[in-house]
Every structure is written in C-alpha cells, then in structure tokens.
Amino acid sequence: AMATAAEAAREFATGPQVIQAVRLLLGRFPLLVLCEAFVNARLEDAGHLLSALERLTDFEEVREEFLADDVVGFLRQGAEAADPAVRGLVAKLIAQVAHGSEHGAKRLVELGLLQACESLLLVEETSSAEAAAAVLRASARWPGSREASLAAAERVQQRLNTLNDVQRIRALSLFVELGRVDVAVFDALEQRGAFGEVIGAFITDDILLKLNAVELMDALGSYPAGQDFLSRNGTPEKLVRDLEDPCCDPSVRLCVVRLIGLVLRRGARSLSGF
C-alpha cells in the first residue's frame, strides 16, 4: 500500500536530514500537499507533518518553493485560519523563510506575507505571536526588507491604545527585540517614539502593567543601544522617583536598581573614554 503524506512525513522527520531525503519526500508529496495534509491531519499525525515542514525550511532550495504561488496562497489563508495550530505553522514557516536569506525576506514583503504576520502578533495563542515577532525581527536584519518590518512595527504602535494588556506587552516586547537587531533599527524606532511607550508602561500607576513591563525594561537594558537610551531623556530621574515610592513592589525596585546600575556603568565608561 502506498504511504500516506503523514507516514512519509514521519519517516522524513525521524530520518537523516539530507537533501536526498528532501527530494524523495517532495517527489512523492509536493509542498502544498504536505501543507494541506497538516490542516486535515488527525492529532497523532499533525506533529510529524509539522516537524517535517519545519525541517524542510532548513534547506535553501526548498525555501524557494515556499514562495511558489500555490503555497503562498495556502500561507495567506493559513495566517487568518481559525485553528491556532494552522496559524502557528504558517507563522513558523514564514519566520524560517525570512531568517534564511535576504532574498526570501524581500519576496515575503513583495507577496504581502510580512503584513499577514502583523495580525498574528495579536492572536490569542503565544506560540503564533512569538513566531510572527520572529518574522519581523528576521526581516529587520536584512536591508532589503528592513523598511517593511519597521512599517509593520509602526502600524502596531499606532494601535497600542486599542490593545489589551497581553497584546500591549507583546507589542512593546517586539519593539525592544527589534531594537536589538541593529543600531539603525533602534534609531528609527526611537524617532517614532516606540521606546517612550516602553518606558511609559513601566513608569505608570497601573501596577499590573508595571510588573509586566519589568522584563521589558530588563531586556532594553541588556544591549548597548537600549542602555544608552535609558541613560538619556530624563529616564534615570524617573526611575529614581520609583525608588522613593514607599509602595514600590520589590520586583520593580530590584529592576530599577539594576537599570540604574547599568546606566551608571555606561556613563562611567563614556566619561573615562572607553
């Protein structure tokens, strides 16, 4: 009996990851067939198909095939699917293509797939949102797709006030991680006020938002451009005011002390000419 797509995917996913195995799999089951098989799969088969599709994106010659018209159509529809598993698959596949090469990232922009990931940033399940953020980070790395990634981040920023707390923290986290990619990206985001929004989420009377923003502030303080930003714009003074608040939460206080330490160290380094 002829193997099903799920069986062939399991064989591929558990076997040696070599181009011959890729060609064998795709010779029997083209990419679109595997994608559709995943959508219709029983639970026990879905994992093998997901794993096979993810591994296929490791191969440069297959990444090109993900940008063929029929597969692009599937990815576009999948980004808006009601099923979180399908949305997650689509976001992961697009992230792998964006990560793989500048050519791939530019094609994603041309095909409108980068924009498709924008809506995935705000879906309920964290895994799809994280993969969608990875798409924008990967695209920001390449000069050819950087502007599109920044434009997507700006559109998210314009919607900040309409987002719930979880989505808001996700959006702010995206800005912080995009800023880590490159100084040029950081500067563009700073000019658009993205990091002012991050600081605003931390310097707030909304204690829940503030506690969630602790990680964001730590992340912003973990790379040079972020440290530099924290040492300007009156931010150190705002942080010190937090320390003077007797009701300040212990985890917030710890975060503030760490950030002030970073700012002071950075200031000392620049003063001593390093």
mmCIF file of N, CA, C and O in Angstrom, residues 1 4 26-27 32 49 61 66-67 76 99 110 115 129 147 228 231-232 234 237 252 260 269:
data_model
loop_
_atom_site.group_PDB
_atom_site.id
_atom_site.type_symbol
_atom_site.label_atom_id
_atom_site.label_comp_id
_atom_site.label_asym_id
_atom_site.label_seq_id
_atom_site.Cartn_x
_atom_site.Cartn_y
_atom_site.Cartn_z
ATOM 1 N N ALA A 1 0.848 -1.196 0.000
ATOM 2 C CA ALA A 1 0.000 0.000 0.000
ATOM 3 C C ALA A 1 0.881 1.243 0.000
ATOM 4 O O ALA A 1 1.945 1.256 0.611
ATOM 5 N N THR A 4 0.931 7.201 3.268
ATOM 6 C CA THR A 4 0.209 8.480 3.300
ATOM 7 C C THR A 4 1.220 9.603 3.502
ATOM 8 O O THR A 4 2.383 9.362 3.859
ATOM 9 N N LEU A 26 9.478 15.201 -1.304
ATOM 10 C CA LEU A 26 8.749 16.146 -2.153
ATOM 11 C C LEU A 26 8.400 15.544 -3.515
ATOM 12 O O LEU A 26 7.458 15.993 -4.181
ATOM 13 N N GLY A 27 9.142 14.526 -3.912
ATOM 14 C CA GLY A 27 8.821 13.817 -5.155
ATOM 15 C C GLY A 27 7.505 13.063 -5.019
ATOM 16 O O GLY A 27 6.741 12.935 -5.973
ATOM 17 N N LEU A 32 2.657 21.747 -1.211
ATOM 18 C CA LEU A 32 1.268 22.137 -0.948
ATOM 19 C C LEU A 32 0.469 20.954 -0.386
ATOM 20 O O LEU A 32 -0.364 21.124 0.509
ATOM 21 N N LEU A 49 3.867 15.911 10.609
ATOM 22 C CA LEU A 49 3.777 16.806 9.445
ATOM 23 C C LEU A 49 4.355 18.180 9.762
ATOM 24 O O LEU A 49 5.085 18.759 8.954
ATOM 25 N N GLU A 61 17.039 25.300 -1.066
ATOM 26 C CA GLU A 61 16.293 25.100 -2.319
ATOM 27 C C GLU A 61 14.797 24.892 -2.063
ATOM 28 O O GLU A 61 13.970 25.144 -2.928
ATOM 29 N N PHE A 66 8.570 27.472 -0.972
ATOM 30 C CA PHE A 66 7.551 28.028 -0.075
ATOM 31 C C PHE A 66 7.004 29.346 -0.635
ATOM 32 O O PHE A 66 5.989 29.843 -0.180
ATOM 33 N N LEU A 67 7.732 29.928 -1.608
ATOM 34 C CA LEU A 67 7.311 31.204 -2.182
ATOM 35 C C LEU A 67 6.617 31.023 -3.535
ATOM 36 O O LEU A 67 6.358 31.990 -4.235
ATOM 37 N N ARG A 76 -1.153 32.539 3.012
ATOM 38 C CA ARG A 76 -2.016 33.714 3.216
ATOM 39 C C ARG A 76 -3.304 33.336 3.941
ATOM 40 O O ARG A 76 -3.713 33.989 4.892
ATOM 41 N N HIS A 99 14.233 34.303 7.862
ATOM 42 C CA HIS A 99 15.518 34.125 8.536
ATOM 43 C C HIS A 99 16.585 33.616 7.567
ATOM 44 O O HIS A 99 17.768 33.910 7.710
ATOM 45 N N GLU A 110 7.177 41.428 -0.834
ATOM 46 C CA GLU A 110 6.505 41.614 -2.127
ATOM 47 C C GLU A 110 5.183 40.841 -2.190
ATOM 48 O O GLU A 110 4.208 41.294 -2.793
ATOM 49 N N GLN A 115 2.966 41.356 5.983
ATOM 50 C CA GLN A 115 1.764 42.009 6.527
ATOM 51 C C GLN A 115 0.827 40.974 7.161
ATOM 52 O O GLN A 115 0.166 41.247 8.154
ATOM 53 N N ALA A 129 2.119 34.179 18.003
ATOM 54 C CA ALA A 129 2.556 35.574 18.167
ATOM 55 C C ALA A 129 4.084 35.655 18.218
ATOM 56 O O ALA A 129 4.694 36.550 17.629
ATOM 57 N N GLU A 147 12.717 48.198 5.943
ATOM 58 C CA GLU A 147 11.681 49.247 5.958
ATOM 59 C C GLU A 147 10.288 48.657 6.173
ATOM 60 O O GLU A 147 9.472 49.216 6.897
ATOM 61 N N ASP A 228 21.986 52.991 26.403
ATOM 62 C CA ASP A 228 22.230 54.378 26.048
ATOM 63 C C ASP A 228 20.923 55.173 26.129
ATOM 64 O O ASP A 228 20.881 56.275 26.679
ATOM 65 N N SER A 231 19.846 55.956 29.584
ATOM 66 C CA SER A 231 20.661 56.941 30.310
ATOM 67 C C SER A 231 20.348 58.379 29.869
ATOM 68 O O SER A 231 20.879 59.329 30.398
ATOM 69 N N ARG A 232 19.444 58.493 28.858
ATOM 70 C CA ARG A 232 19.076 59.842 28.370
ATOM 71 C C ARG A 232 17.610 60.137 28.685
ATOM 72 O O ARG A 232 16.942 59.373 29.370
ATOM 73 N N GLY A 234 15.864 61.950 30.524
ATOM 74 C CA GLY A 234 15.290 62.075 31.866
ATOM 75 C C GLY A 234 14.829 60.751 32.472
ATOM 76 O O GLY A 234 14.159 60.733 33.503
ATOM 77 N N GLU A 237 16.098 59.872 36.141
ATOM 78 C CA GLU A 237 15.370 60.625 37.186
ATOM 79 C C GLU A 237 14.008 59.978 37.466
ATOM 80 O O GLU A 237 13.584 59.855 38.620
ATOM 81 N N VAL A 252 9.860 45.369 41.221
ATOM 82 C CA VAL A 252 10.052 46.620 40.471
ATOM 83 C C VAL A 252 11.289 47.334 41.002
ATOM 84 O O VAL A 252 12.139 47.806 40.241
ATOM 85 N N ILE A 260 19.509 51.320 36.998
ATOM 86 C CA ILE A 260 20.322 52.485 37.389
ATOM 87 C C ILE A 260 21.800 52.100 37.401
ATOM 88 O O ILE A 260 22.663 52.857 36.963
ATOM 89 N N ARG A 269 31.784 54.579 31.769
ATOM 90 C CA ARG A 269 32.609 54.140 30.636
ATOM 91 C C ARG A 269 32.779 55.273 29.633
ATOM 92 O O ARG A 269 33.866 55.525 29.134
#
